[in-house]
Short mmCIF file of C-alpha atoms in Angstrom, two decimals:
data_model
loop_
_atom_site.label_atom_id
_atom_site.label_comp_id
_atom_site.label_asym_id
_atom_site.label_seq_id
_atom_site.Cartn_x
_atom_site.Cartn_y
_atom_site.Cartn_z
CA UNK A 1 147.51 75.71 120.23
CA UNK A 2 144.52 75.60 123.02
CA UNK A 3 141.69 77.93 122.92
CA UNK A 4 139.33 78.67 124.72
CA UNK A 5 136.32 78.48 122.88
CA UNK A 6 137.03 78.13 118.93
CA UNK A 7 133.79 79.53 116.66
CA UNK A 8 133.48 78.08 112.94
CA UNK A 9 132.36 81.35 111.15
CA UNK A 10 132.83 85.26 110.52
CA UNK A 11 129.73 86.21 109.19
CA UNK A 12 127.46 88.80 111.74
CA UNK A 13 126.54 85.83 114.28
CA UNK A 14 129.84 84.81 114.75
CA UNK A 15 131.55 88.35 115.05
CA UNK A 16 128.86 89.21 117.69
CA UNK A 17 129.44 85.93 120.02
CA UNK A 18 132.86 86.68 119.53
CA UNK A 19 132.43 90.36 121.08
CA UNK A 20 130.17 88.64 123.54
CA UNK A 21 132.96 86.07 124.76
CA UNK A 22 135.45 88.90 124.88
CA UNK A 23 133.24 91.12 127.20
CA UNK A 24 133.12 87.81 129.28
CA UNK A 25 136.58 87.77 129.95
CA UNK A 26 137.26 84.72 127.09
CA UNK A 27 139.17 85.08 124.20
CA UNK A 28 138.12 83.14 121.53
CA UNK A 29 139.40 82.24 117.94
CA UNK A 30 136.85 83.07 114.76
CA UNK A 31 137.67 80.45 112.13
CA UNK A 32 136.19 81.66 108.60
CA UNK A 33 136.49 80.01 105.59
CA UNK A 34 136.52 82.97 103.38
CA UNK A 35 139.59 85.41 102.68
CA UNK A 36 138.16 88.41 103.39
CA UNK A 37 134.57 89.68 104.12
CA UNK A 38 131.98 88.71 101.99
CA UNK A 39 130.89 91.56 99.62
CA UNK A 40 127.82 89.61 98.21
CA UNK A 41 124.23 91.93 98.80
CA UNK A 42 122.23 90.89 101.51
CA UNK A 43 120.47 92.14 104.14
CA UNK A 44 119.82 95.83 104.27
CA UNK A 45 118.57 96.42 107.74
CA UNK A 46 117.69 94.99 111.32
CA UNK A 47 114.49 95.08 112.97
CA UNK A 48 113.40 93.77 116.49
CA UNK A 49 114.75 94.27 120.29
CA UNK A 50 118.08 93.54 119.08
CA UNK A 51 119.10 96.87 118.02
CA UNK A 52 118.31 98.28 121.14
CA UNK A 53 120.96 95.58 121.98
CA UNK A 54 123.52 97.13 119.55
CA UNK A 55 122.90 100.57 120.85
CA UNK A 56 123.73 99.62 124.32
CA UNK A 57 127.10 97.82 123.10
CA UNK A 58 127.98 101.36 121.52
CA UNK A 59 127.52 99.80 117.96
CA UNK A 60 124.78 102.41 116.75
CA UNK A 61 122.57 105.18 117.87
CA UNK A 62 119.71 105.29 120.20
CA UNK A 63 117.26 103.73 118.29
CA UNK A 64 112.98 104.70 118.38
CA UNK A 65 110.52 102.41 117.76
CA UNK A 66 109.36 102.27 113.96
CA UNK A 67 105.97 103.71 113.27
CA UNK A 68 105.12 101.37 110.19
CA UNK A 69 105.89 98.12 109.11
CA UNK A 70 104.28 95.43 107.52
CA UNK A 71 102.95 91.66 107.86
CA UNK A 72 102.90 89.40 105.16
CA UNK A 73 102.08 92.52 103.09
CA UNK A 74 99.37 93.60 105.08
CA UNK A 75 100.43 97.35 106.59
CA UNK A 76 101.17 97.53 110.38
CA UNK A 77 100.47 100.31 111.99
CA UNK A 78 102.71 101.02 114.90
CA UNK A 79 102.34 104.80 115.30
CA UNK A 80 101.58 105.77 118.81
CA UNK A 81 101.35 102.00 119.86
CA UNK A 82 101.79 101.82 123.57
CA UNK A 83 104.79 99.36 124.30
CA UNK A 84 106.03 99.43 120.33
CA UNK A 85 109.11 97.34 120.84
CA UNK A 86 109.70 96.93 117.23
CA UNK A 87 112.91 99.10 116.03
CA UNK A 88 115.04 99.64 112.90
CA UNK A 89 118.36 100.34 111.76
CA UNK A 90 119.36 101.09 108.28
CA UNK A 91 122.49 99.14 107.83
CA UNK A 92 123.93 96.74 105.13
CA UNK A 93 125.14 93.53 106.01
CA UNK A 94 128.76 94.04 104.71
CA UNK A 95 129.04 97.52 106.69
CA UNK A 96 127.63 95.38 109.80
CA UNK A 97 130.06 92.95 109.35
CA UNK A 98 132.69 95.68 108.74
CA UNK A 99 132.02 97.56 112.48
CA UNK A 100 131.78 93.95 114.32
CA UNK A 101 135.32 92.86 112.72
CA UNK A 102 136.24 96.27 113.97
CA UNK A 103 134.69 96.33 117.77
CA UNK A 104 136.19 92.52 118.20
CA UNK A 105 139.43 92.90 117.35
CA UNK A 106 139.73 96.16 119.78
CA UNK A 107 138.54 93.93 122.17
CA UNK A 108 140.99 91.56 121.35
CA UNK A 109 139.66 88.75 119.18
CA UNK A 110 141.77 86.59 116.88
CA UNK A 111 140.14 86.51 113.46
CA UNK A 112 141.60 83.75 111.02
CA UNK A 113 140.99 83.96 107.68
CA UNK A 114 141.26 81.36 105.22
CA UNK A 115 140.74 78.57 107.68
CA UNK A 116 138.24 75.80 106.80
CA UNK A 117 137.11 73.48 109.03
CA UNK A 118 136.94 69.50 107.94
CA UNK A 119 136.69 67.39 110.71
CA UNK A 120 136.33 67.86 114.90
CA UNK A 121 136.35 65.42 117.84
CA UNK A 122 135.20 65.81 121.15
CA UNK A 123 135.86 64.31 124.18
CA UNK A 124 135.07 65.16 128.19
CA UNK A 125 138.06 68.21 127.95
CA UNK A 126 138.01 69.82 124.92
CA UNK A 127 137.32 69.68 120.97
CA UNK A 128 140.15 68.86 118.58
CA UNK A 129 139.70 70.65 115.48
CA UNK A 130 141.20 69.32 112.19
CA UNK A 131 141.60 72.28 109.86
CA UNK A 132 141.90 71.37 105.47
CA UNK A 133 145.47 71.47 105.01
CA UNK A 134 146.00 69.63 108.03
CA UNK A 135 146.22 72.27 110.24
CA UNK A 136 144.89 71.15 114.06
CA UNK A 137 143.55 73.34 116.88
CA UNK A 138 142.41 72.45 120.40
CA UNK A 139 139.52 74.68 122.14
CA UNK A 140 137.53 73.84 125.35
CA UNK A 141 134.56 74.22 123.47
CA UNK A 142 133.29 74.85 119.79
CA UNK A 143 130.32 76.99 118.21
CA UNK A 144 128.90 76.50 114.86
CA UNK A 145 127.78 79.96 113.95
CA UNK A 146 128.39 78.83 109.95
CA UNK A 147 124.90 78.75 108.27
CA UNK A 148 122.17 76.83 107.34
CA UNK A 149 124.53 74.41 105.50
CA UNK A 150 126.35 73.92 108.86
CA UNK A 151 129.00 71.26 108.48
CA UNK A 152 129.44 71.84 112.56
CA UNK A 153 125.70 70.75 112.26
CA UNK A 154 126.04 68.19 110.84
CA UNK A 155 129.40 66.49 111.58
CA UNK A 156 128.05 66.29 115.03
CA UNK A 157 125.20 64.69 114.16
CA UNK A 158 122.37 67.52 115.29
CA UNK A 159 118.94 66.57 113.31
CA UNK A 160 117.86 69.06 111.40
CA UNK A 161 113.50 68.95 111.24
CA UNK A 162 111.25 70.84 109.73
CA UNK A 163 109.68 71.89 105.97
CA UNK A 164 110.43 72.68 102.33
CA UNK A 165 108.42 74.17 100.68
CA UNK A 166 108.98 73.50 96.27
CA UNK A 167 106.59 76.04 95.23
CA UNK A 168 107.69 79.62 96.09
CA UNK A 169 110.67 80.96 93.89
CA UNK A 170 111.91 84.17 94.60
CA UNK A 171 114.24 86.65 92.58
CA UNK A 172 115.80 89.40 93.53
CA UNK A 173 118.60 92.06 91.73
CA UNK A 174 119.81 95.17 91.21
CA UNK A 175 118.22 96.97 88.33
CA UNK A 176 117.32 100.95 87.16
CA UNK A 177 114.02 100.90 85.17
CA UNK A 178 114.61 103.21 82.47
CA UNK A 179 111.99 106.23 82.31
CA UNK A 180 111.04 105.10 85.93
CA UNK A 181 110.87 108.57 88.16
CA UNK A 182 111.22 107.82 92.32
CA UNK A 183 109.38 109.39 94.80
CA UNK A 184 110.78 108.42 97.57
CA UNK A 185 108.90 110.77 99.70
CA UNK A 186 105.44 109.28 98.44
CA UNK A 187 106.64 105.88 98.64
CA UNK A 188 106.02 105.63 95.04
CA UNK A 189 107.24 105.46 91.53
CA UNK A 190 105.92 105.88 88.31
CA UNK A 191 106.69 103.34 85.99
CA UNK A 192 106.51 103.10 82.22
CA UNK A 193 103.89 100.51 81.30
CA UNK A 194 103.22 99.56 84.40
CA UNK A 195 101.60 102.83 86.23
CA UNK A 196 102.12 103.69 89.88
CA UNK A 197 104.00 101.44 91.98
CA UNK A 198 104.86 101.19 95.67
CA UNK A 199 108.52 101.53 96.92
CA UNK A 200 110.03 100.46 100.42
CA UNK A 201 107.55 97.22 101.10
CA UNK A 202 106.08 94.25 99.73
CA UNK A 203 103.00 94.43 97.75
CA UNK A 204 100.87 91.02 96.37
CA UNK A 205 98.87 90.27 93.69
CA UNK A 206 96.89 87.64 92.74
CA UNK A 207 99.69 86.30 90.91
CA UNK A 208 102.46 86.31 93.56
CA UNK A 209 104.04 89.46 95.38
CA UNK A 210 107.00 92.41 94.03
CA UNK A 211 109.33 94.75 96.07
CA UNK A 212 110.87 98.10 95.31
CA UNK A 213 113.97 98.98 97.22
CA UNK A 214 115.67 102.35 95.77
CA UNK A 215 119.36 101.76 96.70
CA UNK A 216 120.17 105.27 95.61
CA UNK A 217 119.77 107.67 92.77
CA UNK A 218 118.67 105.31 90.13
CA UNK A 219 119.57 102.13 91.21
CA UNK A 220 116.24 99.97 92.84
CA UNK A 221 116.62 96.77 94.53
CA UNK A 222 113.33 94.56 92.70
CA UNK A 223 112.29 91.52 94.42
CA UNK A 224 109.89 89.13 92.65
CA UNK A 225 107.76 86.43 94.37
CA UNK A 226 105.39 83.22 92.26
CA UNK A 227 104.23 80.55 93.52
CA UNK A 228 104.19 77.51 90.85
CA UNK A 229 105.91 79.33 88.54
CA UNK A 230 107.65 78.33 85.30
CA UNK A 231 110.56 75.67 86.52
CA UNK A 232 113.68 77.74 86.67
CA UNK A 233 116.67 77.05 84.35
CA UNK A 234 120.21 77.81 83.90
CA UNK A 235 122.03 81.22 85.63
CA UNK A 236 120.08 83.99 86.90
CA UNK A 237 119.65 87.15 84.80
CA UNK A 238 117.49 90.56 85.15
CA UNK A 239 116.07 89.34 81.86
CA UNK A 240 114.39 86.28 84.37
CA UNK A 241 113.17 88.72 86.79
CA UNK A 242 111.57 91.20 84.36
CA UNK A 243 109.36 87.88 83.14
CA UNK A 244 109.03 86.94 86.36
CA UNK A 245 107.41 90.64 86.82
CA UNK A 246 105.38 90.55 84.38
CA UNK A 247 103.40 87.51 85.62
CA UNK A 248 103.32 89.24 88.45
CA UNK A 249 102.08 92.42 87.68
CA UNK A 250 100.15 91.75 84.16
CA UNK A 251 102.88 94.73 82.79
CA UNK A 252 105.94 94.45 81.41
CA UNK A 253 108.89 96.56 83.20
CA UNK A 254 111.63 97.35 81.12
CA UNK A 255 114.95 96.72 83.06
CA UNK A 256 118.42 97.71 82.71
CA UNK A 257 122.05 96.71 84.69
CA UNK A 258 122.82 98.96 86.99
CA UNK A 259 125.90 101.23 86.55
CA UNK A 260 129.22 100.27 87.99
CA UNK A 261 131.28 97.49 89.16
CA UNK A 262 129.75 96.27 92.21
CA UNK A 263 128.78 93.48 93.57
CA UNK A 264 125.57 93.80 92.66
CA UNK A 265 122.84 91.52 93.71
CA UNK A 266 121.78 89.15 91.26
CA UNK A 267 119.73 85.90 93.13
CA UNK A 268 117.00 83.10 92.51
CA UNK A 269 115.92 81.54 94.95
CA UNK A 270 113.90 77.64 94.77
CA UNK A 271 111.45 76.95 97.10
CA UNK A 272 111.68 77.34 101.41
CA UNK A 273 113.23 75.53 104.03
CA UNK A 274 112.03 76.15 107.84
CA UNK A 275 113.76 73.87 109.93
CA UNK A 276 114.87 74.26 113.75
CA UNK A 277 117.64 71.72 115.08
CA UNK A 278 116.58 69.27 117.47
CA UNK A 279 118.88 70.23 119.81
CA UNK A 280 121.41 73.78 120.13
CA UNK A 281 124.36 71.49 121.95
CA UNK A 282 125.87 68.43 121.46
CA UNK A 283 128.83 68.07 124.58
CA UNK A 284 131.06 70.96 123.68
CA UNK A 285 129.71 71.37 120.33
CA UNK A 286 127.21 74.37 119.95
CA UNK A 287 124.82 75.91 117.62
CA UNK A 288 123.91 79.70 116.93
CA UNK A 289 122.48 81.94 113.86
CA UNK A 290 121.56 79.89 111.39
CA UNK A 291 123.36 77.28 111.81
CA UNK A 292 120.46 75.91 114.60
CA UNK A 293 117.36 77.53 112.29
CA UNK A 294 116.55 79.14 108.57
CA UNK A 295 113.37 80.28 107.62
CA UNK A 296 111.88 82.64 105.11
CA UNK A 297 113.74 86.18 104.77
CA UNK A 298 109.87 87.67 105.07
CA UNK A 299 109.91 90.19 107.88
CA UNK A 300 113.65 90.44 108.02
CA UNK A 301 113.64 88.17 111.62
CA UNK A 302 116.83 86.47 110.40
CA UNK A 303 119.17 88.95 112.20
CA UNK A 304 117.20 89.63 115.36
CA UNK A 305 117.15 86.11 116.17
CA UNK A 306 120.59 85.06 115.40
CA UNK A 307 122.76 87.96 116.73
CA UNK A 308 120.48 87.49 120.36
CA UNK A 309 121.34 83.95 120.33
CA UNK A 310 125.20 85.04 120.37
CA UNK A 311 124.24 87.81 123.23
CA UNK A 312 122.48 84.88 125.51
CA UNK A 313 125.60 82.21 124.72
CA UNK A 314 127.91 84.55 125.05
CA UNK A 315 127.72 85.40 128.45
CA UNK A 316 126.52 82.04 129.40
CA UNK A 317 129.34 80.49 127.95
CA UNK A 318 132.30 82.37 129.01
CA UNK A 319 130.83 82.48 132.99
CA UNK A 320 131.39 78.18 131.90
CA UNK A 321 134.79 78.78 130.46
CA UNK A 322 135.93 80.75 133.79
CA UNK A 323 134.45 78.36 136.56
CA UNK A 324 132.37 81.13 137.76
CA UNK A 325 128.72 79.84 136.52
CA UNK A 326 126.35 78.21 138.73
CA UNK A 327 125.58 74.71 137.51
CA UNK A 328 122.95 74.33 134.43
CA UNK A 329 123.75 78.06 133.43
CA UNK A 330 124.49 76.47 130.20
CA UNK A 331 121.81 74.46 129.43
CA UNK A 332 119.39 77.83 129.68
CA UNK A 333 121.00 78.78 126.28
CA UNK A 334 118.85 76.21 124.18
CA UNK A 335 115.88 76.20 127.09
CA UNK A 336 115.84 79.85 126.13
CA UNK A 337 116.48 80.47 122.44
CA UNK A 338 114.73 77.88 120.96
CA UNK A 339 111.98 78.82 121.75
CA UNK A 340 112.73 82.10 120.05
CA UNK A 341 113.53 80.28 116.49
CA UNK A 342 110.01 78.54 117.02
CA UNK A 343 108.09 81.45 116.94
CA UNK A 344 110.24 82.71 114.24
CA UNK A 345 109.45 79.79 111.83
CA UNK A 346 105.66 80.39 112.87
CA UNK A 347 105.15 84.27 111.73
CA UNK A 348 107.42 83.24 108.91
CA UNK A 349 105.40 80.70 107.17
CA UNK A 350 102.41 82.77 108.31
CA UNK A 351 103.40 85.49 106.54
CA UNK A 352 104.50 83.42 103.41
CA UNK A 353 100.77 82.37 103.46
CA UNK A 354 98.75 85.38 103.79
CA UNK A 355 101.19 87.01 100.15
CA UNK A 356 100.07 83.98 98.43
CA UNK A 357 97.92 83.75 95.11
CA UNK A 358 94.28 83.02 94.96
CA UNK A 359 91.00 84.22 96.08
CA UNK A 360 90.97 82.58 99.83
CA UNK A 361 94.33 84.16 100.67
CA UNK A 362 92.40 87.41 99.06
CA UNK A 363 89.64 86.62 101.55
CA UNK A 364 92.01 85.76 104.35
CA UNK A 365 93.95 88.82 103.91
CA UNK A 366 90.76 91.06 104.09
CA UNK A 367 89.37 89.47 107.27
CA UNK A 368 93.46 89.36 108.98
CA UNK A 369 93.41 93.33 107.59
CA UNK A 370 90.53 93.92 109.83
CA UNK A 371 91.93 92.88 112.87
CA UNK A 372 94.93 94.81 112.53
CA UNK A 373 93.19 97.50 112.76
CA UNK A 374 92.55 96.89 116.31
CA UNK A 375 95.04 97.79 118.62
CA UNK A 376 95.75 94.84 120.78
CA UNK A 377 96.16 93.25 117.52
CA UNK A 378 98.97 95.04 116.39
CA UNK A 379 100.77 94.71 119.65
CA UNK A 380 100.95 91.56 119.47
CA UNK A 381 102.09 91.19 116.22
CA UNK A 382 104.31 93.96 116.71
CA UNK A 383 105.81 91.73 120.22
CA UNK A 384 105.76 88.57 118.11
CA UNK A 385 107.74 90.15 115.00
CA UNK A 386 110.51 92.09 117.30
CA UNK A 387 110.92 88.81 119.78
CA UNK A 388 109.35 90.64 122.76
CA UNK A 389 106.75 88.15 123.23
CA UNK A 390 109.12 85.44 123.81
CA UNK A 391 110.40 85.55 127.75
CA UNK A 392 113.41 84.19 129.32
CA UNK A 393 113.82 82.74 132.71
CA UNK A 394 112.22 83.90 135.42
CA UNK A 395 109.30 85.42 137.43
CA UNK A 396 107.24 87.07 139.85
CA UNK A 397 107.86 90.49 138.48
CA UNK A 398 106.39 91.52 134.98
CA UNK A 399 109.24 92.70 133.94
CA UNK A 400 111.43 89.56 134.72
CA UNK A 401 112.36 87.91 132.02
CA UNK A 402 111.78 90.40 129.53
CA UNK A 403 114.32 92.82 127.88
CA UNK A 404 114.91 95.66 129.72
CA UNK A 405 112.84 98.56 129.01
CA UNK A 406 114.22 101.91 127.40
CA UNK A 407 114.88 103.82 130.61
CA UNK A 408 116.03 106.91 130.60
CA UNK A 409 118.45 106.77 133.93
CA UNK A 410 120.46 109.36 135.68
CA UNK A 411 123.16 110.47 136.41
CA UNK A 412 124.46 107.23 133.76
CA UNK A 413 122.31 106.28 130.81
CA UNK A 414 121.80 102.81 130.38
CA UNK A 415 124.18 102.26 127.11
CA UNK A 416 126.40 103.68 129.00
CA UNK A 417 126.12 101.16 131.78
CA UNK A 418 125.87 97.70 129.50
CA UNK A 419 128.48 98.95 126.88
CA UNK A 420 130.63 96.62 129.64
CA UNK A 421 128.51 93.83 128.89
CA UNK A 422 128.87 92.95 132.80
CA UNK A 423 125.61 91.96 134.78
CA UNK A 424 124.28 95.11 136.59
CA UNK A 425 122.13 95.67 139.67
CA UNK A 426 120.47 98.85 139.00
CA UNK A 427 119.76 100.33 142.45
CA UNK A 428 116.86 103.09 141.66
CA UNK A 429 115.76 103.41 145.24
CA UNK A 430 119.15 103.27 146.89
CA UNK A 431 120.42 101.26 149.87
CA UNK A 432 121.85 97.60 148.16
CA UNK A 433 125.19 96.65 149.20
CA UNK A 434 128.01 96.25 146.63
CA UNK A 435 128.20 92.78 145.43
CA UNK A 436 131.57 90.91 144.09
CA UNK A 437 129.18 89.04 141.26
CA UNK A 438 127.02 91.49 139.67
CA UNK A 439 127.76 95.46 139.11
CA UNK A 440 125.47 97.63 141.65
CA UNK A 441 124.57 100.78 140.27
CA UNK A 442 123.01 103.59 141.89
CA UNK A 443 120.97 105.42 139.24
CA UNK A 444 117.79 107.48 139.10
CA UNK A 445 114.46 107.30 136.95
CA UNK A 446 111.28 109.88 136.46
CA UNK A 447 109.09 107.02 136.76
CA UNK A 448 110.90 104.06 137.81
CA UNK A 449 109.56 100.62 137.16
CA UNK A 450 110.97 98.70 140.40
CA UNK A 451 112.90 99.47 143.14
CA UNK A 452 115.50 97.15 141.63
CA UNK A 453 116.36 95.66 138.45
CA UNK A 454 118.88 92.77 137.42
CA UNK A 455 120.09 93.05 134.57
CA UNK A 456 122.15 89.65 132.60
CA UNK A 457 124.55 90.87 129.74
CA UNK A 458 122.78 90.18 127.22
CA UNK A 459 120.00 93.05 128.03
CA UNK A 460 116.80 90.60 129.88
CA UNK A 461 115.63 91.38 133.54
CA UNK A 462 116.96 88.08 135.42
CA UNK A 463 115.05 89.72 138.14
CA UNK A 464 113.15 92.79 139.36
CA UNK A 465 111.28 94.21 142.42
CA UNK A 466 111.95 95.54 146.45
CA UNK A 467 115.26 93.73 146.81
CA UNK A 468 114.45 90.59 149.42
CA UNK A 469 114.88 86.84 149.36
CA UNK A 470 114.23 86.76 145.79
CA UNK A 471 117.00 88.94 144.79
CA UNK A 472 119.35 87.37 146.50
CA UNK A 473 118.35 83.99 144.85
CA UNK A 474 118.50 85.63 141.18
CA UNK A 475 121.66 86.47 141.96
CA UNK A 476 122.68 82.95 142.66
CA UNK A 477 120.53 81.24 140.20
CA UNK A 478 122.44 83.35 136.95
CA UNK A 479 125.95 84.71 138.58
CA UNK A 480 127.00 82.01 141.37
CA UNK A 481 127.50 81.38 145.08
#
């Protein structure tokens, strides 16, 4: 059998390229490993520009910007910020997972289960893909969208630089403290032997850093951060995390299973890798999610960045698959995102630093708390954490290059409009022609930022303005002659 493009993966990355490619008018094949959707606990929300992303794909709600968050455990606050661009949505990773699996295969993806990759060659056509059990399949091109152990990665050879770090351990699982009482409202709980503690965010000591997550009546997600710790031994258990938490805190937190079957989250983690691949393609062979970059969970980037490297391949790449994309289109996929995973790795590590032990990081924290207090501070750590402050292709206009802002358009919002995932020529003062390579919209705004905007699929501003020369060269530049 010959696909069209062939993606090694089903986890959130690969289900959204997949949507991506389908929008595009390709239909590709998902190859997972796994027989059904992974059930392990894992993430628990997304943050950054990519929900507004979702929202305009008709995969959640309108979303608002997020009054609070935090940075390396240092509060960040975002309430009445002008240009917040950092928003939230509540969602587990399996019930993610679940509503991509669902939107792809309405739009006509083929999912295949229980179909492990061994072995791929490449060659100026195609990719031939040797699945275990000898099983072959031939695509036009091939995406690695499976993790940071990619073996796309590293069957094709893509060096993978960067840093571990040996001397943070982390441990996370599902507990109920017994006695504990939750006030979720107060973003507190008072704990037996241990006092007052905070819920929803991290919090550091001099000793290393805890997390309270309630999951529900009783049930608390605790996270535990050391640095240098006792060398870790044998499996897991909430017996290791309660020591772990008292080092931590200096009190001892009684913990108990929590009720049920499950899954429930039981993890350690060893030290921290941040490594970026050296390059996103290799020929036919591409990179996306994790696959191309890992970094610490700190800040919850991991989905932001991954699922908007899908959106900007996915377009790019089925426009290459068709014929229809104006020559180097492709190559603006790693000219573009990797960038993006760069600035992830940075805020990462930074924020790993400023929840460290010790009395500098005390001292560093007080002198970093003081400049968040200053507005232009936050927004740009607000831009930095969300991915706003990283700009794609193209100029002249503020605007260009950057996501497109949170218009409020009539008589069609603007979900409505990019649910198609189809570039768009919003026409806000009226008069553009209808073009065969782009979607030309006649809308209206209160306060409208341009006379024009052009829009790519995966929600940035290729272009914006008074439609002249320059439009017309946009145009030709992303969509083709």
């Amino acid at each position: 059998m010959t696909a069209d493009v062939v993606i090694v993966g089903g986890g959130p990355n690969g289900l959204m390229l997949a949507m991506e490619l389908a929008l595009g008018g390709v239909r590709p094949v998902v190859l997972e490993r796994l027989p059904e959707r992974s059930r392990t606990p894992k993430a628990n929300g997304i943050v950054g520009q990519v929900v507004r992303l979702l929202h305009q794909r008709g995969l959640c709600e309108r979303p608002r910007p997020i009054p609070a968050f935090l940075f390396g455990a240092l509060p960040l606050d975002l309430a009445g910020l002008q240009d917040n661009t950092m928003y939230g949505l509540g969602i587990t990773q399996a019930r993610l997972e679940e509503r991509f699996e669902a939107r792809a295969l309405e739009l006509g993806v083929e999912i295949r289960r229980r179909r492990e990759v061994t072995a791929f060659t490449q060659d100026d056509d195609g990719v031939s893909v040797t699945l275990a059990g000898g099983g072959r399949l031939r695509a036009r091109y091939l995406v690695g969208c499976d993790g940071a152990h990619s073996m796309v990665r590293k069957h094709v050879g893509i060096g993978f630089p960067g840093v571990t770090s040996a001397a943070v351990t982390s441990r996370a699982a599902h507990v109920v403290l017994p006695g504990a009482t939750l006030r979720p409202d107060r973003a507190e709980a008072e704990v037996p032997g241990a006092g007052t503690l905070g819920l929803w965010a991290w919090h550091r000591t001099e000793r290393g850093a805890y997390a309270l997550l309630p999951m529900g009546a009783e049930v608390l997600t605790v996270s535990c951060m050391e640095w240098d710790g006792p060398e870790p031994g044998g499996e897991m258990s909430i017996g290791e995390l309660r020591e772990s938490l008292a080092r931590v805190l200096g009190a001892d937190v009684p913990m108990a299973p929590p009720p049920g079957p499950g899954p429930h989250l039981l993890r350690r983690l060893s030290g921290r890798d941040t490594r970026v691949a050296d390059r996103y393609r290799e020929g036919r062979v591409l990179l996306a999610g994790d696959a191309a970059h890992v970094h610490s969970a700190v800040g919850a980037p991991g989905l932001n960045l991954g699922l908007q490297d899908a959106a900007n391949l996915g377009w790019k790449l089925a426009a290459t698959v068709r014929g229809t994309a104006p020559p180097g289109l492709l190559d603006t996929y790693e000219r573009e995102r990797r960038p993006a995973a760069e600035r992830v790795t940075t805020h990462s590590k930074a924020q790993l630093a400023l929840m460290a032990p010790g009395p500098e990081v005390t001292a560093l924290r007080e002198v970093f708390g003081e400049l968040l207090r200053d507005e232009s501070a936050r927004g740009r750590i607000s831009a930095l954490m969300s991915g706003a402050d990283v700009v794609c292709s193209g100029g002249g206009h503020p605007l260009a290059g950057r996501f497109v802002p949170d218009l409020d358009l009539e008589p069609t919002p603007l979900a409505t409009l990019t649910r198609s995932g189809r570039p768009l020529l919003l026409d806000l003062a009226g008069g553009l022609p209808p073009d065969d390579r782009v979607e030309v919209v006649r809308v209206k705004c209160a306060e409208p930022p341009a006379d024009a905007l052009l829009l790519r699929p995966d929600g940035y501003l290729a272009w914006a303005g008074t439609p002249d020369d320059t439009l017309e060269e946009a145009v030709r530049t992303w969509f083709g002659s």
